[in-house]
Amino acid sequence: MIRIKGKAVSPGIVLGKAQLYNSEKIAVRSEKISEKAVEKEIWRLENAVKKTQAQLMKINRDLQKIMGPDSALIIETQSMLLQDSHLLEEIKAKIKNSLFNAEWAIKETEKKYLQVFHTIPDLSFKTKSNDISDVLNRLIGNLKKGGRLSFSAQPGPVILVADDITPSEAAKLMSGNKLLGLVLNKGGETSHTVILARTMGIPAIMDTINATDSIVNGDPLALDSVNGEVIVQPTPAVIAEISVKSEKYQIYREQLKTLSQLPELTRDHHQFHLYANIELPFESEIVQAYGAKGIGLFRTEFMYLDSKMSISEEEQYLIYKSIAQNIFPHPLVIRTYDLGRDKSNAAAPSREENPSLGLMAVRMFLKKREPFKIQIKAIQRANSSGNIRILFPMITEIEEIHAIKSIMAETREELLREGRYPKKDVAVGIMLEIPAAVQLIRHLADDIDFFSVGTNDLIQYLLAVDRNNSEVSYLFSPFHPAVIHILKEIRKEADKIGKEVTICGEMAGKCFQALMLLGLGFANFSMNALAIAEIKRVFTQVHYAHLKKIVARLDQFSSRSEIEEYLTEALLKLYPDLLIRQRLF
Ligand code: PEP
Ligand code: MG
């Protein structure tokens, strides 16, 4: 039995079997074959195509069970590519005419397609090239014995052990209902893979450094992501102990849910509001059970990751409208596609040298306006219940807001002409997540109705620390004095201009960080649904007046460690039960 420590990033306690996951592309060597071997090579290829089609159909069925019929789009594109006779004929021709092994023929054909697609500036071709690479990689995996590790290698649900996985891979795996837990060597606490795990209630630890070296496929594991540890080959005594803990933890979670009925007031009657962040439409059905009073952030880009770039206006309209009606009278904040950076397709990552400072989110879609217009139009059109708000990510300058507003006016006109405008304008908000935007708040405020603070990116850009890089994760601190300073600045400016502000980064769902935000004067918090009950438990336990006093003293400290230490100590002195979860388990 060995114990591997890691950072607990999505809470839970589970027992299960290990599945190592290798998302790397499979290395392929060129091998010459004889003319006699051509027929056999083509037979091998055709068999692999059949196997790949069967796998895609299965993934499609699993996705649909969890995410509903809309998810069909994700896999159908790849399946259609495999049915495309041109693509297969080209691969076969390479085998026949150049006498290459099937794997190499596939790689050569892929190269040719990608070269052509990359010369076309249309975004949909970039996605198409992602799909081609992904499906051909799967095809090669099915040709090679012992090639790509198949996720279904272990029967039954598993605990996935990986170096790191991309958000699109994670979405696919998690939707298959086969994931009990996640153990990552690397990762980032605010990475989208981890955010997705939290939303789906999948226990996860990261930053283990070497879990993939110490764990082999099929190893029994006990994952305790409350305390940040995975135990490999646990003894019967440890299994018994973990089973009891796991049961107790489930009961604790259920008890927390009963808090959803409590009013959103601190002990001294200071009002706060808790909303949910969602990544996929189906989650909207569960958030109210966790006590969310609306959806404060719908990260729509997750609908597109690993699928084709543009879902039609009609499809989007139906999705948005049904969520808005489900959640009514509470608000639904729909964020337009925040693509780019780590949210691009795994098979064809961004080719920019510095994607975090590059063409992303609104920047990308002000250049490629068609999918942006379609999304905005669908959002405006879906607002018949009047509770939809639109949110634009990664705003840097006022010109972007002007451009967006003019697109919104255009789509509004079009809808009015078509007789499809629901008469209710959507409220317009922007994300404050680039420090420059914070400095411009009072100017930006003229054209918009509300702000949403994305603390994940705000910290990343303010401190120049990659939010996904575990090497520098020690620096990614919400308690850095500069972070506190900028948050205060936001609060002060927003008060002056009287505009609503919501915090929607991961800070909103973390006990001490959220308490600090409450003390700084923020009242609207949007977080993963599972965190809502826990935050409600702590917020309803404290006095706002106490928090304000504690937070007012933070100015005297110059380092993140002093601030964190002081805040934790001061809060625990007044409210020793804040850490009850850690004490119980
Ligand atoms: C953020 O940056 O804090 C945020 C909420 O957006 P995302 O995590 O999707 O980048
Ligand atoms: Mg962000």
Coordinates of C-alpha atoms and ligand atoms in Angstrom, one line a residue:
M1 CA 0.0 0.0 0.0
I2 CA 1.3 3.5 -0.8
R3 CA -0.1 6.9 -0.1
I4 CA 0.2 9.6 -2.7
K5 CA -0.5 13.2 -1.7
G6 CA -2.1 15.7 -3.9
K7 CA -4.2 18.9 -3.8
A8 CA -7.9 18.2 -3.2
V9 CA -9.7 20.2 -5.9
S10 CA -13.1 18.5 -6.1
P11 CA -14.3 17.0 -2.9
G12 CA -15.5 13.4 -2.4
I13 CA -14.4 10.0 -1.1
V14 CA -14.5 6.9 -3.4
L15 CA -13.1 3.5 -3.8
G16 CA -12.4 2.1 -7.3
K17 CA -10.0 0.7 -9.9
A18 CA -7.3 2.7 -11.6
Q19 CA -7.4 3.5 -15.3
L20 CA -4.4 5.1 -16.7
Y21 CA -5.2 7.5 -19.4
N22 CA -2.9 8.4 -22.2
S23 CA -4.2 11.2 -24.4
E24 CA -1.0 11.5 -26.3
K25 CA -1.1 11.1 -30.0
I26 CA 0.1 7.7 -31.1
A27 CA 3.5 7.5 -32.7
V28 CA 3.4 6.1 -36.2
R29 CA 6.3 4.7 -38.2
S30 CA 6.4 4.3 -42.0
E31 CA 6.7 0.7 -43.1
K32 CA 6.9 -0.5 -46.7
I33 CA 4.7 -3.5 -47.6
S34 CA 4.9 -5.9 -50.5
E35 CA 2.3 -5.8 -53.3
K36 CA 1.0 -9.1 -52.0
A37 CA 0.3 -7.6 -48.6
V38 CA -1.8 -4.8 -50.0
E39 CA -5.1 -6.7 -49.7
K40 CA -4.4 -7.7 -46.1
E41 CA -3.5 -4.1 -45.2
I42 CA -6.8 -2.8 -46.7
W43 CA -8.7 -5.5 -44.8
R44 CA -7.0 -4.3 -41.6
L45 CA -8.0 -0.7 -42.4
E46 CA -11.6 -1.7 -43.0
N47 CA -11.8 -3.6 -39.8
A48 CA -10.4 -0.7 -37.9
V49 CA -13.0 1.6 -39.5
K50 CA -15.8 -0.7 -38.4
K51 CA -14.4 -0.8 -34.9
T52 CA -14.0 3.0 -34.8
Q53 CA -17.6 3.5 -36.0
A54 CA -18.9 1.2 -33.3
Q55 CA -16.9 3.1 -30.6
L56 CA -18.3 6.4 -31.9
M57 CA -21.8 5.1 -31.8
K58 CA -21.4 4.0 -28.3
I59 CA -19.9 7.3 -27.1
N60 CA -22.8 9.0 -28.9
R61 CA -25.4 6.9 -27.1
D62 CA -23.7 7.5 -23.7
L63 CA -23.5 11.2 -24.3
Q64 CA -27.2 11.4 -25.3
K65 CA -28.2 9.6 -22.1
I66 CA -26.6 12.2 -20.0
M67 CA -26.8 15.4 -22.1
G68 CA -29.9 14.8 -24.3
P69 CA -30.3 14.8 -28.1
D70 CA -28.2 18.0 -28.6
S71 CA -25.1 16.1 -27.9
A72 CA -25.5 14.0 -31.0
L73 CA -23.7 16.8 -32.9
I74 CA -20.5 16.2 -31.0
I75 CA -19.9 12.7 -32.4
E76 CA -21.9 12.7 -35.6
T77 CA -19.4 15.0 -37.4
Q78 CA -16.6 12.5 -36.8
S79 CA -18.8 9.5 -37.7
M80 CA -19.7 11.2 -41.0
L81 CA -16.0 11.9 -41.7
L82 CA -15.4 8.2 -41.5
Q83 CA -18.2 7.5 -43.9
D84 CA -16.7 9.9 -46.4
S85 CA -15.6 7.7 -49.2
H86 CA -13.1 10.3 -50.5
L87 CA -11.1 10.2 -47.3
L88 CA -11.0 6.4 -47.1
E89 CA -10.3 6.1 -50.8
E90 CA -7.3 8.4 -50.4
I91 CA -6.0 6.3 -47.6
K92 CA -6.5 3.1 -49.6
A93 CA -4.8 4.6 -52.6
K94 CA -1.7 5.4 -50.5
I95 CA -1.6 1.8 -49.4
K96 CA -2.0 0.5 -52.9
N97 CA 0.1 2.9 -54.9
S98 CA 2.9 3.8 -52.5
L99 CA 3.0 0.5 -50.7
F100 CA 2.8 1.9 -47.2
N101 CA 1.4 0.4 -44.0
A102 CA -2.1 1.5 -43.2
E103 CA -1.1 3.7 -40.2
W104 CA 1.4 5.7 -42.3
A105 CA -1.1 6.0 -45.1
I106 CA -3.6 7.5 -42.6
K107 CA -1.0 10.0 -41.3
E108 CA 0.0 11.1 -44.8
T109 CA -3.6 11.6 -45.8
E110 CA -4.3 13.6 -42.5
K111 CA -1.3 15.8 -43.2
K112 CA -2.6 16.6 -46.7
Y113 CA -6.1 17.5 -45.4
L114 CA -4.7 19.6 -42.5
Q115 CA -2.5 21.6 -44.9
V116 CA -5.5 22.5 -47.1
F117 CA -7.8 23.3 -44.1
H118 CA -5.2 25.5 -42.4
T119 CA -5.0 27.8 -45.5
I120 CA -8.7 28.5 -45.2
P121 CA -9.4 31.3 -42.7
D122 CA -12.9 30.1 -41.9
L123 CA -13.2 28.9 -38.3
S124 CA -15.4 25.9 -39.2
F125 CA -12.6 24.5 -41.2
K126 CA -10.3 24.6 -38.2
T127 CA -12.9 22.6 -36.3
K128 CA -13.2 20.2 -39.2
S129 CA -9.5 19.7 -39.1
N130 CA -9.7 19.0 -35.4
D131 CA -12.3 16.4 -36.1
I132 CA -10.3 14.8 -38.8
S133 CA -7.2 14.5 -36.6
D134 CA -9.3 13.2 -33.7
V135 CA -11.1 10.5 -35.7
L136 CA -8.0 9.4 -37.6
N137 CA -6.0 9.1 -34.4
R138 CA -8.7 6.9 -33.0
L139 CA -8.6 4.9 -36.2
I140 CA -4.8 4.4 -35.8
G141 CA -5.4 3.4 -32.2
N142 CA -7.7 0.7 -33.4
L143 CA -5.1 -0.5 -36.0
K144 CA -2.3 -0.8 -33.5
K145 CA -2.3 -3.5 -30.9
G146 CA -1.6 -1.9 -27.5
G147 CA -1.8 1.6 -29.1
R148 CA -4.0 4.2 -27.5
L149 CA -5.2 3.2 -24.1
S150 CA -8.9 2.7 -24.4
F151 CA -10.9 4.3 -21.6
S152 CA -13.1 1.2 -21.6
A153 CA -10.2 -1.1 -20.9
Q154 CA -11.3 -1.6 -17.2
P155 CA -14.7 -2.9 -16.7
G156 CA -17.0 -0.8 -14.7
P157 CA -16.6 2.8 -13.4
V158 CA -12.9 3.7 -12.8
I159 CA -10.7 6.3 -11.2
L160 CA -8.8 8.0 -14.0
V161 CA -5.1 8.6 -13.5
A162 CA -3.5 10.9 -16.0
D163 CA -0.7 13.4 -16.4
D164 CA -3.3 16.0 -17.3
I165 CA -6.3 16.0 -19.6
T166 CA -7.9 18.7 -21.7
P167 CA -11.4 20.0 -20.9
S168 CA -12.8 18.4 -24.1
E169 CA -11.4 15.0 -23.2
A170 CA -12.7 15.4 -19.7
A171 CA -16.2 16.3 -20.9
K172 CA -16.3 13.2 -23.1
L173 CA -15.2 10.9 -20.3
M174 CA -17.4 12.4 -17.6
S175 CA -20.5 12.3 -19.7
G176 CA -20.0 8.5 -20.1
N177 CA -20.8 8.0 -16.4
K178 CA -17.8 5.8 -16.1
L179 CA -15.7 8.2 -14.0
L180 CA -15.6 7.8 -10.2
G181 CA -12.7 10.1 -9.6
L182 CA -9.8 11.9 -11.1
V183 CA -6.1 11.8 -10.1
L184 CA -3.9 14.2 -12.1
N185 CA -0.1 14.6 -11.9
K186 CA -0.4 18.2 -13.0
G187 CA -3.5 20.4 -13.5
G188 CA -4.6 23.8 -12.3
E189 CA -7.1 24.5 -9.6
T190 CA -9.0 26.8 -11.9
S191 CA -8.4 24.8 -15.0
H192 CA -11.5 23.9 -16.9
T193 CA -11.0 20.2 -16.4
V194 CA -11.1 20.7 -12.7
I195 CA -14.1 23.1 -12.9
L196 CA -15.9 20.4 -14.9
A197 CA -15.1 17.7 -12.3
R198 CA -16.5 20.0 -9.6
T199 CA -19.7 20.6 -11.5
M200 CA -20.2 17.0 -12.2
G201 CA -19.5 16.1 -8.6
I202 CA -16.5 13.9 -9.5
P203 CA -13.9 13.8 -6.7
A204 CA -10.5 15.0 -8.0
I205 CA -7.0 15.6 -6.7
M206 CA -4.2 17.1 -8.7
D207 CA -0.5 18.1 -8.4
T208 CA 0.5 14.6 -7.4
I209 CA 3.7 14.9 -9.4
N210 CA 4.1 11.2 -10.0
A211 CA 0.8 9.3 -9.7
T212 CA 1.1 7.9 -13.2
D213 CA 4.5 6.4 -12.3
S214 CA 3.3 4.7 -9.1
I215 CA -0.1 3.5 -10.2
V216 CA -0.7 0.7 -12.8
N217 CA -3.9 -0.1 -14.7
G218 CA -6.4 -2.0 -12.5
D219 CA -4.8 -1.1 -9.2
P220 CA -7.4 -0.8 -6.4
L221 CA -7.5 2.8 -5.3
A222 CA -9.0 4.7 -2.4
L223 CA -9.4 8.4 -3.4
D224 CA -10.0 10.8 -0.5
S225 CA -10.2 14.2 -2.2
V226 CA -11.4 15.9 1.0
N227 CA -8.0 15.4 2.5
G228 CA -6.0 15.3 -0.8
E229 CA -4.7 11.7 -0.9
V230 CA -5.0 8.6 -3.1
I231 CA -4.1 5.3 -1.5
V232 CA -2.8 2.6 -3.9
Q233 CA -3.7 -1.0 -3.1
P234 CA -5.3 -0.2 0.2
T235 CA -5.4 -2.9 2.9
P236 CA -8.7 -4.3 4.0
A237 CA -8.6 -2.1 7.1
V238 CA -8.1 1.0 5.0
I239 CA -10.9 -0.1 2.6
A240 CA -13.2 -0.4 5.6
E241 CA -12.2 3.0 7.0
I242 CA -12.6 4.7 3.6
S243 CA -16.0 3.0 3.0
V244 CA -17.3 4.4 6.3
K245 CA -15.9 7.9 5.5
S246 CA -17.5 7.8 2.1
E247 CA -20.9 6.9 3.5
K248 CA -20.6 9.7 6.1
Y249 CA -19.6 12.1 3.4
Q250 CA -22.7 11.3 1.4
I251 CA -24.9 11.8 4.4
Y252 CA -23.2 15.2 5.1
R253 CA -23.8 16.2 1.4
E254 CA -27.4 15.3 1.7
Q255 CA -27.8 17.3 4.9
L256 CA -26.2 20.3 3.3
K257 CA -28.9 20.2 0.6
T258 CA -31.5 20.9 3.3
L259 CA -29.9 24.3 3.8
S260 CA -31.2 25.2 0.3
Q261 CA -34.4 26.3 2.0
L262 CA -32.8 28.8 4.4
P263 CA -33.0 32.5 3.6
E264 CA -29.9 34.0 2.0
L265 CA -29.0 36.1 5.1
T266 CA -26.0 36.3 7.4
R267 CA -26.7 36.0 11.1
D268 CA -27.0 39.8 11.3
H269 CA -29.4 39.8 8.4
H270 CA -27.1 41.0 5.6
Q271 CA -28.4 39.8 2.2
F272 CA -26.4 37.7 -0.2
H273 CA -27.3 35.8 -3.4
L274 CA -26.0 32.4 -4.5
Y275 CA -26.1 31.4 -8.2
A276 CA -24.8 28.4 -10.1
N277 CA -22.2 28.1 -12.8
I278 CA -23.0 25.6 -15.5
E279 CA -21.1 24.2 -18.4
L280 CA -23.6 22.0 -20.2
P281 CA -27.4 22.5 -20.6
F282 CA -28.5 19.4 -18.7
E283 CA -27.0 20.8 -15.4
S284 CA -29.7 23.5 -15.3
E285 CA -32.1 20.8 -14.2
I286 CA -30.2 20.1 -11.0
V287 CA -29.0 23.5 -9.8
Q288 CA -32.1 24.5 -8.0
A289 CA -32.0 21.4 -5.8
Y290 CA -28.6 22.6 -4.6
G291 CA -30.1 25.9 -3.6
A292 CA -29.1 28.1 -6.6
K293 CA -31.3 31.1 -7.1
G294 CA -30.5 31.3 -10.8
I295 CA -27.6 30.6 -13.1
G296 CA -24.9 33.2 -12.8
L297 CA -22.7 31.8 -15.5
F298 CA -23.5 29.5 -18.4
R299 CA -20.1 28.8 -20.1
T300 CA -21.6 28.1 -23.5
E301 CA -18.3 27.2 -25.1
F302 CA -18.4 23.8 -23.5
M303 CA -21.3 22.9 -25.9
Y304 CA -18.9 23.5 -28.7
L305 CA -15.7 21.9 -27.5
D306 CA -15.1 18.8 -29.4
S307 CA -18.1 19.4 -31.7
K308 CA -18.6 21.5 -34.7
M309 CA -18.1 25.2 -34.2
S310 CA -21.5 26.5 -35.0
I311 CA -24.7 25.1 -33.6
S312 CA -27.6 26.6 -35.5
E313 CA -29.5 29.5 -34.3
E314 CA -32.6 27.4 -33.9
E315 CA -30.8 24.7 -31.9
Q316 CA -29.3 27.4 -29.6
Y317 CA -32.6 29.2 -29.3
L318 CA -34.3 26.0 -28.1
I319 CA -31.6 25.3 -25.5
Y320 CA -31.5 28.8 -24.1
K321 CA -35.3 29.2 -24.0
S322 CA -35.8 25.9 -22.2
I323 CA -33.2 26.7 -19.5
A324 CA -34.6 30.2 -19.0
Q325 CA -38.1 28.7 -18.5
N326 CA -36.8 26.0 -16.2
I327 CA -35.0 28.5 -14.0
F328 CA -37.7 31.3 -14.1
P329 CA -38.2 33.6 -12.3
H330 CA -34.5 33.5 -11.5
P331 CA -31.9 34.9 -13.9
L332 CA -30.0 33.0 -16.5
V333 CA -26.7 34.6 -17.5
I334 CA -25.5 33.3 -20.8
R335 CA -21.9 34.0 -21.5
T336 CA -21.0 34.1 -25.2
Y337 CA -18.3 31.6 -26.4
D338 CA -15.2 32.0 -24.4
L339 CA -13.1 29.9 -26.8
G340 CA -9.3 30.0 -27.2
R341 CA -6.6 29.4 -24.6
D342 CA -7.1 26.0 -23.0
K343 CA -10.5 25.8 -24.4
S344 CA -9.6 24.8 -27.9
N345 CA -9.8 21.3 -29.4
A346 CA -7.3 18.8 -28.1
A347 CA -6.6 17.4 -31.6
A348 CA -5.5 20.7 -33.0
P349 CA -4.4 23.1 -30.2
S350 CA -4.1 26.7 -31.0
R351 CA -1.1 27.5 -33.2
E352 CA -0.6 30.9 -31.6
E353 CA 2.7 31.4 -29.8
N354 CA 1.0 32.8 -26.7
P355 CA -2.7 31.7 -26.7
S356 CA -3.4 33.2 -23.3
L357 CA -2.7 36.6 -24.8
G358 CA -4.0 35.9 -28.2
L359 CA -7.1 35.6 -30.3
M360 CA -9.7 34.4 -27.8
A361 CA -13.3 34.9 -26.7
V362 CA -14.8 38.2 -27.9
R363 CA -11.6 39.0 -29.8
M364 CA -11.9 35.9 -31.9
F365 CA -15.6 36.5 -32.6
L366 CA -15.3 40.1 -33.5
K367 CA -13.1 38.8 -36.4
K368 CA -15.3 35.9 -37.2
R369 CA -18.7 37.5 -36.8
E370 CA -21.1 35.0 -38.3
P371 CA -21.1 32.4 -35.4
F372 CA -21.1 35.3 -32.9
K373 CA -24.2 36.9 -34.6
I374 CA -26.0 33.6 -34.6
Q375 CA -25.4 33.2 -30.9
I376 CA -26.4 36.7 -30.0
K377 CA -29.5 36.4 -32.1
A378 CA -30.5 33.1 -30.5
I379 CA -30.0 34.6 -27.0
Q380 CA -32.1 37.7 -27.8
R381 CA -34.8 35.6 -29.4
A382 CA -35.0 33.1 -26.5
N383 CA -35.7 35.8 -23.9
S384 CA -39.5 35.6 -24.0
S385 CA -39.6 34.9 -20.2
G386 CA -37.5 38.1 -19.7
N387 CA -34.9 36.5 -17.3
I388 CA -32.0 36.1 -19.8
R389 CA -28.9 38.2 -19.5
I390 CA -26.0 38.2 -21.9
L391 CA -22.4 38.3 -20.7
F392 CA -19.3 39.0 -22.8
P393 CA -16.0 37.5 -21.8
M394 CA -12.4 38.9 -22.0
I395 CA -13.2 42.5 -22.5
T396 CA -10.1 44.7 -22.8
E397 CA -11.3 48.0 -24.2
I398 CA -14.4 50.1 -24.8
E399 CA -14.2 49.7 -28.6
E400 CA -15.1 46.0 -28.1
I401 CA -18.2 47.0 -26.3
H402 CA -19.2 49.4 -29.1
A403 CA -18.6 46.7 -31.7
I404 CA -20.7 44.3 -29.6
K405 CA -23.5 46.8 -29.1
S406 CA -23.7 47.5 -32.8
I407 CA -23.9 43.7 -33.6
M408 CA -26.7 43.5 -31.0
A409 CA -28.6 46.4 -32.6
E410 CA -28.3 44.7 -36.0
T411 CA -29.5 41.3 -34.7
R412 CA -32.3 43.0 -32.8
E413 CA -33.4 44.8 -36.0
E414 CA -33.3 41.5 -38.0
L415 CA -35.4 39.8 -35.4
L416 CA -37.9 42.6 -35.3
R417 CA -38.2 42.5 -39.1
E418 CA -38.7 38.7 -38.9
G419 CA -41.3 39.2 -36.2
R420 CA -39.3 37.1 -33.8
Y421 CA -38.1 39.6 -31.2
P422 CA -39.7 38.8 -27.9
K423 CA -40.1 42.5 -26.9
K424 CA -37.8 42.1 -23.9
D425 CA -34.3 43.3 -24.2
V426 CA -31.7 41.2 -22.6
A427 CA -29.6 42.9 -19.9
V428 CA -26.0 43.2 -21.1
G429 CA -22.9 42.5 -18.9
I430 CA -19.2 42.1 -19.3
M431 CA -16.6 40.0 -17.5
L432 CA -14.0 41.9 -15.5
E433 CA -11.1 39.5 -15.8
I434 CA -8.5 41.5 -17.6
P435 CA -6.9 44.1 -15.2
A436 CA -7.2 46.9 -17.8
A437 CA -10.9 46.6 -17.9
V438 CA -11.0 47.2 -14.1
Q439 CA -9.3 50.5 -14.6
L440 CA -11.9 51.5 -17.1
I441 CA -15.0 50.4 -15.1
R442 CA -16.6 53.8 -15.0
H443 CA -16.3 54.3 -18.8
L444 CA -17.4 50.8 -19.6
A445 CA -20.4 51.1 -17.3
D446 CA -22.1 53.6 -19.5
D447 CA -23.0 51.0 -22.1
I448 CA -23.7 48.0 -20.0
D449 CA -26.1 46.8 -17.2
F450 CA -23.9 44.6 -15.0
F451 CA -20.4 43.2 -14.3
S452 CA -19.2 39.8 -13.5
V453 CA -15.8 39.3 -12.0
G454 CA -13.9 36.3 -13.4
T455 CA -11.4 35.9 -10.6
N456 CA -9.7 32.9 -12.3
D457 CA -8.5 35.0 -15.2
L458 CA -8.2 38.2 -13.2
I459 CA -5.6 36.6 -11.0
Q460 CA -3.9 34.9 -13.9
Y461 CA -3.5 38.2 -15.8
L462 CA -2.8 40.4 -12.7
L463 CA -0.1 38.2 -11.3
A464 CA 1.2 36.9 -14.7
V465 CA 0.7 33.3 -13.5
D466 CA -0.7 30.6 -15.8
R467 CA -3.8 29.3 -14.1
N468 CA -3.1 25.8 -15.5
N469 CA 0.5 25.4 -14.7
S470 CA 1.2 23.5 -11.5
E471 CA 4.9 24.7 -11.5
V472 CA 3.7 28.2 -10.6
S473 CA 0.4 27.3 -8.8
Y474 CA 1.9 28.5 -5.5
L475 CA 1.8 32.0 -6.9
F476 CA -1.8 31.8 -8.1
S477 CA -3.1 33.2 -4.8
P478 CA -6.5 34.9 -4.2
F479 CA -4.8 36.3 -1.0
H480 CA -2.0 38.1 -2.9
P481 CA -2.3 41.8 -1.7
A482 CA -2.6 43.0 -5.3
V483 CA -5.6 40.7 -5.8
I484 CA -7.3 42.1 -2.7
H485 CA -6.5 45.6 -3.9
I486 CA -8.1 45.1 -7.3
L487 CA -11.2 43.5 -5.8
K488 CA -11.6 46.5 -3.5
E489 CA -11.2 48.8 -6.5
I490 CA -13.9 47.0 -8.3
R491 CA -16.2 47.2 -5.3
K492 CA -15.6 50.9 -4.8
E493 CA -16.1 51.8 -8.5
A494 CA -19.2 49.7 -8.9
D495 CA -20.7 51.3 -5.8
K496 CA -20.0 54.7 -7.2
I497 CA -21.8 54.0 -10.5
G498 CA -24.5 51.8 -8.9
K499 CA -24.0 48.8 -11.1
E500 CA -24.5 45.2 -10.0
V501 CA -21.5 43.0 -9.7
T502 CA -21.3 39.2 -9.4
I503 CA -18.2 37.1 -8.6
C504 CA -18.2 34.1 -10.8
G505 CA -14.6 32.7 -10.5
E506 CA -13.7 29.8 -8.4
M507 CA -13.1 32.1 -5.4
A508 CA -16.8 32.4 -5.0
G509 CA -17.1 28.7 -4.0
K510 CA -14.2 28.5 -1.6
C511 CA -15.0 28.9 2.1
F512 CA -12.3 31.4 3.3
Q513 CA -12.0 33.2 0.0
A514 CA -15.8 33.7 -0.3
L515 CA -15.9 35.0 3.3
M516 CA -13.3 37.5 2.4
L517 CA -15.3 38.6 -0.6
L518 CA -18.4 39.0 1.5
G519 CA -16.4 41.1 3.9
L520 CA -15.2 43.2 1.0
G521 CA -18.8 44.0 0.2
F522 CA -19.7 41.6 -2.6
A523 CA -23.1 40.1 -2.3
N524 CA -23.6 38.1 -5.5
F525 CA -21.7 34.8 -5.9
S526 CA -21.9 32.3 -8.7
M527 CA -20.2 28.9 -8.3
N528 CA -20.3 25.2 -9.2
A529 CA -23.6 23.9 -7.9
L530 CA -22.1 21.5 -5.4
A531 CA -20.4 24.3 -3.6
I532 CA -23.6 26.3 -3.0
A533 CA -24.7 24.4 0.0
E534 CA -21.3 24.6 1.7
I535 CA -21.1 28.3 1.1
K536 CA -24.6 28.8 2.4
R537 CA -23.7 26.9 5.5
V538 CA -20.8 29.2 6.2
F539 CA -22.4 32.5 5.1
T540 CA -25.5 31.8 7.3
Q541 CA -23.2 31.1 10.3
V542 CA -21.3 34.4 10.3
H543 CA -21.9 38.1 11.1
Y544 CA -21.3 40.5 8.2
A545 CA -20.2 43.1 10.7
H546 CA -17.4 40.8 11.9
L547 CA -16.2 40.0 8.4
K548 CA -16.0 43.7 7.5
K549 CA -13.8 44.3 10.5
I550 CA -11.5 41.4 9.8
V551 CA -11.2 42.3 6.1
A552 CA -10.5 46.0 6.9
R553 CA -7.3 44.9 8.6
L554 CA -5.9 43.1 5.6
D555 CA -4.3 46.3 4.4
Q556 CA -1.6 46.1 7.0
F557 CA -0.1 43.0 5.5
S558 CA 2.3 42.9 2.5
S559 CA 2.4 39.2 1.8
R560 CA -0.1 36.5 0.7
S561 CA 1.0 34.1 3.4
E562 CA 0.5 36.7 6.2
I563 CA -3.0 37.5 4.8
E564 CA -4.0 33.9 4.5
E565 CA -2.8 33.1 8.0
Y566 CA -4.4 36.1 9.6
L567 CA -7.7 35.6 7.9
T568 CA -7.9 31.9 8.6
E569 CA -7.0 32.4 12.3
A570 CA -9.3 35.4 12.8
L571 CA -12.3 33.6 11.2
L572 CA -11.7 30.3 13.0
K573 CA -11.4 32.1 16.3
L574 CA -14.8 33.5 15.9
Y575 CA -16.4 30.6 14.0
P576 CA -14.6 27.3 14.9
D577 CA -17.2 25.3 13.0
L578 CA -16.2 26.7 9.7
L579 CA -13.9 23.8 9.0
I580 CA -16.3 21.1 10.2
R581 CA -16.0 19.2 6.9
Q582 CA -12.3 18.8 7.3
R583 CA -12.7 17.8 10.9
L584 CA -15.4 15.2 10.2
F585 CA -13.5 13.4 7.4
Ligands
PEP1 C1 -13.0 33.4 -14.7 O1 -12.0 33.6 -15.4 O2 -12.9 33.5 -13.4 C2 -14.2 32.8 -15.2 C3 -15.3 32.7 -14.4 O3 -14.2 32.4 -16.4 P1 -13.5 31.0 -16.9 O4 -13.1 30.3 -15.7 O5 -14.5 30.3 -17.8 O6 -12.3 31.5 -17.7
MG2 MG -12.4 33.7 -17.5

